[in-house]
Short mmCIF file of C-alpha atoms and ligand atoms in Angstrom, two decimals:
data_model
loop_
_atom_site.label_atom_id
_atom_site.label_comp_id
_atom_site.label_asym_id
_atom_site.label_seq_id
_atom_site.Cartn_x
_atom_site.Cartn_y
_atom_site.Cartn_z
CA UNK T 1 48.72 12.29 17.83
CA UNK T 2 47.25 13.09 21.18
CA UNK T 3 44.81 10.98 23.15
CA UNK T 4 46.32 7.63 22.17
CA UNK T 5 47.84 7.51 25.63
CA UNK T 6 46.47 8.61 28.96
CA UNK T 7 48.12 8.08 32.29
CA UNK T 8 47.80 8.58 36.03
CA UNK T 9 50.67 9.42 38.30
CA UNK T 10 51.63 6.63 40.71
CA UNK T 11 54.68 8.23 42.31
CA UNK T 12 57.17 11.06 41.92
CA UNK T 13 57.88 10.14 38.27
CA UNK T 14 56.14 6.77 37.90
CA UNK T 15 52.81 6.43 36.18
CA UNK T 16 50.31 3.94 34.90
CA UNK T 17 48.51 4.34 31.61
CA UNK T 18 46.43 3.05 28.74
CA UNK T 19 47.87 3.08 25.24
CA UNK T 20 45.40 2.68 22.38
CA UNK T 21 46.86 0.88 19.37
CA UNK T 22 45.01 -0.23 16.25
CA UNK T 23 45.21 -3.83 17.52
CA UNK T 24 43.84 -3.05 20.97
CA UNK T 25 44.56 -1.35 24.27
CA UNK T 26 47.75 -1.84 26.24
CA UNK T 27 47.90 -1.20 29.97
CA UNK T 28 51.20 0.25 31.15
CA UNK T 29 53.75 -0.25 32.52
CA UNK T 30 54.20 -3.34 30.40
CA UNK T 31 56.94 -5.76 29.44
CA UNK T 32 57.09 -6.94 25.81
CA UNK T 33 58.99 -10.16 25.08
CA UNK T 34 61.05 -10.32 21.91
CA UNK T 35 59.64 -12.56 19.22
CA UNK T 36 62.87 -12.02 17.35
CA UNK T 37 61.97 -13.91 14.19
CA UNK T 38 58.21 -13.59 14.56
CA UNK T 39 57.80 -16.00 17.47
CA UNK T 40 58.80 -15.81 21.13
CA UNK T 41 61.37 -18.61 21.19
CA UNK T 42 59.93 -22.02 22.10
CA UNK T 43 56.50 -20.64 23.12
CA UNK T 44 53.11 -20.99 21.43
CA UNK T 45 50.93 -17.83 21.22
CA UNK T 46 48.69 -19.32 23.94
CA UNK T 47 51.66 -19.81 26.25
CA UNK T 48 52.73 -16.20 25.62
CA UNK T 49 49.18 -14.97 26.38
CA UNK T 50 49.11 -17.00 29.60
CA UNK T 51 51.90 -14.86 31.05
CA UNK T 52 49.90 -11.62 30.74
CA UNK T 53 51.90 -10.33 27.77
CA UNK T 54 50.02 -7.62 25.86
CA UNK T 55 52.55 -6.73 23.14
CA UNK T 56 55.03 -8.94 21.29
CA UNK T 57 58.06 -7.35 19.66
CA UNK T 58 59.54 -8.60 16.38
CA UNK T 59 62.93 -7.69 14.93
CA UNK T 60 62.97 -5.84 11.63
CA UNK T 61 66.60 -6.82 11.01
CA UNK T 62 65.99 -10.56 11.32
CA UNK T 63 62.69 -10.58 9.42
CA UNK T 64 64.16 -8.45 6.63
CA UNK T 65 67.02 -10.91 6.15
CA UNK T 66 64.76 -13.96 6.43
CA UNK T 67 62.13 -14.61 5.24
CA UNK T 68 61.93 -10.98 4.02
CA UNK T 69 59.05 -8.53 4.46
CA UNK T 70 57.55 -9.49 1.08
CA UNK T 71 57.19 -13.09 2.24
CA UNK T 72 55.69 -12.00 5.59
CA UNK T 73 53.26 -9.74 3.68
CA UNK T 74 52.38 -12.60 1.32
CA UNK T 75 51.63 -14.73 4.38
CA UNK T 76 49.13 -12.11 5.54
CA UNK T 77 51.37 -9.70 7.46
CA UNK T 78 52.97 -10.03 10.87
CA UNK T 79 49.79 -10.86 12.79
CA UNK T 80 48.71 -13.69 10.49
CA UNK T 81 52.32 -14.82 10.10
CA UNK T 82 52.85 -15.03 13.87
CA UNK T 83 49.27 -16.13 14.59
CA UNK T 84 48.76 -13.25 16.99
CA UNK T 85 45.77 -10.91 17.20
CA UNK T 86 47.04 -8.55 19.89
CA UNK T 87 49.37 -5.59 19.43
CA UNK T 88 52.80 -6.09 17.89
CA UNK T 89 55.79 -3.79 17.73
CA UNK T 90 58.77 -3.88 15.39
CA UNK T 91 62.08 -2.23 16.19
CA UNK T 92 63.93 -0.29 13.50
CA UNK T 93 66.66 -2.85 12.84
CA UNK T 94 69.26 -0.29 13.85
CA UNK T 95 70.37 -2.02 17.03
CA UNK T 96 70.99 -5.37 15.28
CA UNK T 97 72.71 -3.76 12.31
CA UNK T 98 75.17 -2.10 14.66
CA UNK T 99 75.57 -5.06 17.03
CA UNK T 100 75.35 -8.17 14.84
CA UNK T 101 76.20 -7.21 11.28
CA UNK T 102 79.61 -6.56 9.83
CA UNK T 103 79.13 -2.97 8.81
CA UNK T 104 80.82 -1.83 5.66
CA UNK T 105 79.87 1.83 5.53
CA UNK T 106 77.79 4.33 7.44
CA UNK T 107 76.95 7.36 5.36
CA UNK T 108 74.40 10.11 5.68
CA UNK T 109 72.18 8.06 3.39
CA UNK T 110 72.21 4.88 5.51
CA UNK T 111 74.14 1.76 6.52
CA UNK T 112 75.56 -0.93 4.27
CA UNK T 113 76.30 -4.27 5.90
CA UNK T 114 76.93 -7.87 5.07
CA UNK T 115 74.19 -10.45 5.59
CA UNK T 116 75.91 -12.82 8.08
CA UNK T 117 74.29 -15.87 6.46
CA UNK T 118 74.44 -15.21 2.73
CA UNK T 119 77.31 -12.71 2.54
CA UNK T 120 75.12 -10.42 0.42
CA UNK T 121 75.43 -6.68 0.89
CA UNK T 122 72.33 -5.16 2.45
CA UNK T 123 71.46 -1.47 2.67
CA UNK T 124 69.22 0.03 5.35
CA UNK T 125 68.19 3.66 5.62
CA UNK T 126 65.56 5.51 7.64
CA UNK T 127 63.15 5.32 4.69
CA UNK T 128 63.80 1.63 4.02
CA UNK T 129 63.39 0.73 7.72
CA UNK T 130 60.00 2.46 7.83
CA UNK T 131 58.97 0.82 4.53
CA UNK T 132 59.92 -2.63 5.89
CA UNK T 133 58.08 -2.06 9.16
CA UNK T 134 54.98 -0.82 7.37
CA UNK T 135 55.06 -3.83 5.07
CA UNK T 136 55.49 -6.20 8.03
CA UNK T 137 52.39 -4.58 9.50
CA UNK T 138 53.30 -3.88 13.13
CA UNK T 139 51.02 -1.66 15.23
CA UNK T 140 53.95 0.22 16.74
CA UNK T 141 57.15 1.00 14.83
CA UNK T 142 60.47 2.65 15.66
CA UNK T 143 62.52 5.24 13.77
CA UNK T 144 65.91 4.10 12.46
CA UNK T 145 68.77 5.55 14.50
CA UNK T 146 72.56 5.63 14.47
CA UNK T 147 73.47 3.43 17.43
CA UNK T 148 76.79 4.63 18.72
CA UNK T 149 77.64 3.14 22.08
CA UNK T 150 78.29 -0.24 20.51
CA UNK T 151 81.05 0.69 18.15
CA UNK T 152 82.71 3.72 19.67
CA UNK T 153 82.50 5.56 22.94
CA UNK T 154 84.54 8.55 21.77
CA UNK T 155 82.76 11.88 22.02
CA UNK T 156 83.26 12.72 18.33
CA UNK T 157 81.49 9.54 17.28
CA UNK T 158 78.81 10.06 19.96
CA UNK T 159 78.22 13.55 18.67
CA UNK T 160 78.10 12.44 15.04
CA UNK T 161 75.64 9.65 15.83
CA UNK T 162 73.62 12.02 18.00
CA UNK T 163 73.23 14.57 15.21
CA UNK T 164 72.61 11.95 12.55
CA UNK T 165 69.98 10.22 14.67
CA UNK T 166 67.89 13.40 14.60
CA UNK T 167 68.32 13.95 10.86
CA UNK T 168 67.35 10.31 10.37
CA UNK T 169 64.36 10.76 12.67
CA UNK T 170 63.07 13.60 10.48
CA UNK T 171 63.51 11.37 7.43
CA UNK T 172 61.79 8.44 9.21
CA UNK T 173 58.92 10.73 10.14
CA UNK T 174 58.60 12.08 6.58
CA UNK T 175 58.50 8.53 5.19
CA UNK T 176 55.96 7.51 7.83
CA UNK T 177 53.77 10.48 6.95
CA UNK T 178 54.04 9.70 3.24
CA UNK T 179 53.05 6.06 3.75
CA UNK T 180 50.21 6.77 6.18
CA UNK T 181 48.70 9.91 4.62
CA UNK T 182 45.66 8.06 3.25
CA UNK T 183 45.06 6.06 6.43
CA UNK T 184 42.49 6.94 9.09
CA UNK T 185 44.17 8.16 12.26
CA UNK T 186 42.96 5.09 14.16
CA UNK T 187 44.48 2.76 11.52
CA UNK T 188 47.96 4.25 11.65
CA UNK T 189 50.73 2.46 13.51
CA UNK T 190 52.33 4.48 16.30
CA UNK T 191 55.82 5.76 15.43
CA UNK T 192 58.41 6.02 18.22
CA UNK T 193 61.35 8.43 17.90
CA UNK T 194 64.58 7.34 19.61
CA UNK T 195 66.52 9.42 22.15
CA UNK T 196 70.29 8.85 22.02
CA UNK T 197 73.32 10.66 23.46
CA UNK T 198 75.26 7.92 25.22
CA UNK T 199 76.07 8.74 28.84
CA UNK T 200 76.40 12.46 28.15
CA UNK T 201 73.61 14.23 30.04
CA UNK T 202 73.70 17.39 27.94
CA UNK T 203 73.40 15.39 24.72
CA UNK T 204 70.65 13.24 26.21
CA UNK T 205 68.68 16.31 27.28
CA UNK T 206 69.02 17.89 23.83
CA UNK T 207 68.11 14.63 22.14
CA UNK T 208 65.01 14.28 24.31
CA UNK T 209 63.99 17.87 23.54
CA UNK T 210 64.38 17.30 19.80
CA UNK T 211 62.43 14.02 19.80
CA UNK T 212 59.69 15.53 21.99
CA UNK T 213 59.41 18.55 19.66
CA UNK T 214 58.44 16.30 16.72
CA UNK T 215 55.01 14.78 16.05
CA UNK T 216 56.04 11.23 16.95
CA UNK T 217 53.54 9.02 18.77
CA UNK T 218 55.97 7.71 21.38
CA UNK T 219 59.36 8.42 22.94
CA UNK T 220 61.90 5.58 22.91
CA UNK T 221 65.07 5.69 25.00
CA UNK T 222 67.86 3.91 23.13
CA UNK T 223 71.53 3.31 23.73
CA UNK T 224 71.24 2.05 27.31
CA UNK T 225 72.00 -1.47 28.55
CA UNK T 226 74.80 -1.63 25.99
CA UNK T 227 77.76 -2.10 28.32
CA UNK T 228 77.52 0.74 30.81
CA UNK T 229 77.26 -0.06 34.52
CA UNK T 230 73.86 -0.51 36.15
CA UNK T 231 74.48 2.60 38.27
CA UNK T 232 75.21 4.64 35.12
CA UNK T 233 72.02 3.44 33.49
CA UNK T 234 69.91 4.24 36.55
CA UNK T 235 71.50 7.66 36.88
CA UNK T 236 70.61 8.46 33.25
CA UNK T 237 67.03 7.23 33.72
CA UNK T 238 66.70 9.44 36.80
CA UNK T 239 68.13 12.39 34.89
CA UNK T 240 65.77 11.91 31.95
CA UNK T 241 62.80 11.58 34.33
CA UNK T 242 63.17 15.25 35.17
CA UNK T 243 63.02 16.31 31.51
CA UNK T 244 60.00 14.62 29.95
CA UNK T 245 57.35 17.01 28.68
CA UNK T 246 53.64 16.77 29.49
CA UNK T 247 52.57 15.40 26.11
CA UNK T 248 50.48 12.22 26.39
CA UNK T 249 52.99 9.89 24.78
CA UNK T 250 54.28 6.52 26.00
CA UNK T 251 57.96 6.12 26.92
CA UNK T 252 59.69 2.95 25.79
CA UNK T 253 63.07 1.87 27.19
CA UNK T 254 64.70 -0.24 24.48
CA UNK T 255 66.36 -3.53 25.31
CA UNK T 256 66.08 -3.51 29.12
CA UNK T 257 64.56 -6.53 30.86
CA UNK T 258 66.32 -7.33 34.12
CA UNK T 259 63.74 -6.98 36.93
CA UNK T 260 66.03 -4.64 38.91
CA UNK T 261 66.29 -2.30 35.90
CA UNK T 262 62.59 -2.60 35.00
CA UNK T 263 61.70 -1.51 38.57
CA UNK T 264 64.04 1.49 38.25
CA UNK T 265 62.64 2.29 34.82
CA UNK T 266 59.09 2.31 36.18
CA UNK T 267 60.20 4.46 39.12
CA UNK T 268 61.63 6.95 36.59
CA UNK T 269 58.56 7.17 34.39
CA UNK T 270 59.11 4.46 31.75
CA UNK T 271 55.95 2.78 30.41
CA UNK T 272 57.23 0.03 28.11
CA UNK T 273 60.14 -2.41 28.13
CA UNK T 274 61.42 -5.13 25.81
CA UNK T 275 64.27 -7.61 26.08
CA UNK T 276 65.39 -11.08 25.07
CA UNK T 277 66.69 -11.62 28.62
CA UNK T 278 63.79 -13.57 30.20
CA UNK T 279 63.68 -16.17 27.44
CA UNK T 280 67.44 -16.31 26.84
CA UNK T 281 68.09 -16.74 30.55
CA UNK T 282 65.37 -19.37 30.70
CA UNK T 283 66.90 -21.47 27.95
CA UNK T 284 70.13 -21.47 29.95
CA UNK T 285 68.33 -22.58 33.10
CA UNK T 286 68.29 -19.22 34.91
CA UNK T 287 65.06 -18.15 36.63
CA UNK T 288 64.08 -15.06 38.60
CA UNK T 289 62.56 -15.64 42.01
CA UNK T 290 61.14 -13.40 44.76
CA UNK T 291 63.34 -10.41 45.53
CA UNK T 292 64.65 -10.22 41.92
CA UNK T 293 67.15 -12.97 42.73
CA UNK T 294 68.41 -15.41 40.12
CA UNK T 295 68.64 -19.15 40.56
CA UNK T 296 70.38 -21.58 38.23
CA UNK T 297 68.12 -24.59 37.93
CA UNK T 298 70.87 -26.75 36.46
CA UNK T 299 72.73 -26.49 39.78
CA UNK T 300 73.33 -29.85 41.45
CA UNK T 301 71.62 -28.71 44.66
CA UNK T 302 68.26 -28.91 42.86
CA UNK T 303 68.63 -32.59 41.86
CA UNK T 304 66.06 -33.81 44.39
CA UNK T 305 64.25 -30.49 44.93
CA UNK T 306 60.49 -31.06 44.92
CA UNK T 307 59.59 -27.35 45.11
CA UNK T 308 58.42 -25.30 42.13
CA UNK T 309 60.63 -22.46 40.82
CA UNK T 310 58.92 -19.84 43.01
CA UNK T 311 56.06 -20.83 45.33
CA UNK T 312 54.69 -17.26 45.13
CA UNK T 313 54.38 -17.37 41.33
CA UNK T 314 51.14 -18.03 39.46
CA UNK T 315 52.70 -18.93 36.09
CA UNK T 316 51.78 -22.18 34.35
CA UNK T 317 55.04 -23.88 35.35
CA UNK T 318 54.72 -23.01 39.05
CA UNK T 319 50.92 -23.39 39.29
CA UNK T 320 51.07 -26.86 37.70
CA UNK T 321 53.74 -27.96 40.13
CA UNK T 322 56.76 -28.65 37.92
CA UNK T 323 59.54 -29.23 40.42
CA UNK T 324 63.03 -27.80 40.16
CA UNK T 325 64.28 -31.42 40.24
CA UNK T 326 62.20 -32.27 37.17
CA UNK T 327 63.27 -29.09 35.35
CA UNK T 328 66.93 -29.69 36.17
CA UNK T 329 66.71 -33.19 34.72
CA UNK T 330 65.05 -31.91 31.52
CA UNK T 331 67.79 -29.31 31.11
CA UNK T 332 70.46 -31.95 31.71
CA UNK T 333 69.10 -34.24 28.98
CA UNK T 334 68.53 -31.38 26.54
CA UNK T 335 64.74 -31.54 26.56
CA UNK T 336 63.39 -28.19 25.22
CA UNK T 337 60.33 -28.37 27.50
CA UNK T 338 62.51 -27.10 30.35
CA UNK T 339 63.38 -23.92 28.45
CA UNK T 340 59.73 -23.42 27.53
CA UNK T 341 58.53 -23.76 31.15
CA UNK T 342 61.20 -21.45 32.56
CA UNK T 343 60.53 -18.92 29.75
CA UNK T 344 56.88 -18.85 30.80
CA UNK T 345 57.97 -18.33 34.41
CA UNK T 346 60.49 -15.54 33.64
CA UNK T 347 58.12 -13.59 31.38
CA UNK T 348 55.38 -13.94 34.00
CA UNK T 349 57.81 -12.63 36.63
CA UNK T 350 58.21 -9.38 34.68
CA UNK T 351 54.50 -9.12 33.85
CA UNK T 352 53.62 -9.51 37.55
CA UNK T 353 56.14 -6.78 38.39
CA UNK T 354 54.45 -4.50 35.83
CA UNK T 355 50.93 -5.43 36.96
CA UNK T 356 51.81 -4.55 40.56
CA UNK T 357 52.86 -1.10 39.35
CA UNK T 358 49.63 -0.40 37.48
CA UNK T 359 46.77 1.76 38.68
CA UNK T 360 43.17 0.82 37.95
CA UNK T 361 41.60 2.46 34.92
ZN1 ZN B 1 56.46 -19.34 37.87
#
């Protein structure tokens, strides 16, 4: 799985690269917004494209529960379903299972949980997660892991999840190889293995070594941005930066999307980021402006403000001159256009940050 990614160094650990997926090239570093249920909330595909987004992420957990991967496949697969030609990535479903679902049992085989809407019992395993993702038809997929930091910070549980994550990775990889064995190399989706280990540096280092020793197409860093302090997260990213091998594989930091953390991630050699933060913040009236500061557009001080969100921004909302006063009013009366415009701005903010960190290829 070499040569799908090539990169140039842009600093001590930072780099800029080109990732070749079956749906097209991706320049890195890059930020990927979450199209949780197949669509980036409140945005049309054209609006998403306008921000410079190259990859849209969709959630396996949500799509499995509704409408189900068989329905998505019947509608032509994820790209036709979401009306998107460019690269798409699905996560493994693990993070949502452990954070949103009421888990009944975790066994070596997999996880049984209750569908929050229907009350039905649902079972996910490494094999089933890969099968779902293959059926959905994403260009990049993620191995199913045992996400620990959310339910228990004790070392015994961390260790158990750590060891299981690697056994599950081998099973994910075996299922991936079984399902892709008749595909041309260039038609195969790229499989990311997930590094876990909580905030324990020794475990993290071992986990990274194990994931890097396997023939996965990309290295994902999981289990961060789950309640630890910002300083702890940055310290772990710095630590990991010193332990990546030289293999030409992209590094994906799962679930991190605050500009301050994205900058640190890039500094410490991360190539890809995803998060619901820019669109979730936007729907609540929070926008990022120069200097990675946050402003709350619903604040009364913006009532008669004629300025755009950020005069230095080239997003649709700022370039077209939508004033903070106008946006505040739309938020106040519950008009969804405000959330759409600020979503465009926030995603563009992160894409500009990534673009500024890229070298020319
Ligand atoms: Zn803007």
